[in-house]
Amino acid sequence: MKHEMIDEYNTRGEKIGIVDKAVAHEKGLWHKSVHVWIINDKNEVLLQYRSAEKDLYPNTWDCSFAGHIDAGESSIEAVLREGKEELDIDVNLENLQYVFTNREMFQYGQVNSNEFVDIYILRQNINLQNVELQKEEVSNAKYVSKEQFFELMENGTLIPHKIEYMVLKEILK
């Protein structure tokens, strides 16, 4: 079994140690992750369809790419790593905008997750024919118009990131 080590935080967001991600999810320990929403020049949002192999929300549409921040890693380093791992893209940092950090708490099956999620917008045109999906994580990717995005959000087809969606509604106006 692969152990993914992540930094553990207290409820104020102060680092207090290092923990195995599986233990953090089992015990509901606070940790950090990133969510990146890619928006192209047409104001379309790139969504990924999570692999059937995922423990959390398999076969569900989600943000462009996301992931936990590894122990000792910065948020930006996680963005660069996850973009490369999940979609095989090089993130142009000049087009990356930090939006806010969301305190996200949820339970899904045996997972009890408490995360500080750094939310980013990446305004970059990604040619989907050049993307290579990380099969263990992502089974499909597509662009949707802002109207389609709002529809998916309203009908529950996307992973429930409700606070992020309220902010994205303002950004996509």
Phi, psi and omega in degrees: 000130180282131177259122176259116181267132180229159176285142175257143182234158171273181185292345177268001179084018178264131181295132181235356179167192178235140183215155173290136181304320180298321178292318178301318180287329178289319186261357180071034180280144181288136179208181185238151176213175178233146171234128179240129178250114179271128177236127181270183182296341179271006183065029175266150181256132176274122177248150172247147176258118186292141181300151176295342181279350183290141176288322182258126175048057176294156177051047181222143176287144184215183178300171186304311171200158185201169174173167177285149175274120181294160177304129178079359183266147175274166177300315180296319177299321178295320178300311181299315181294312183294322177300319180289315183294310189279324185236356184057046178245153173261116181284127175274107185298336177293337181258004182265129180236122172289132182256304178188171174250126181257135172272107185249126178234126178205160172240137178215110184060235180272000183269128176241097190254129173234110187229146164264113185253116175279120184260132180231151168249132175243110178268092185210136177276114179252123176278114184296340177288342180261359181274144174241111185285137174282103191305327180291338185251317192230131178252346180198160175213144179204155172270142173231148175292165179297326178294316177296320179300312180298322179295314178299321179296314183292324184270006174078018180281341178263156173303138186286086173255065192304315181293320177300319183295324177297318179291319180296327177301320179290320182292323184275000182308000000 
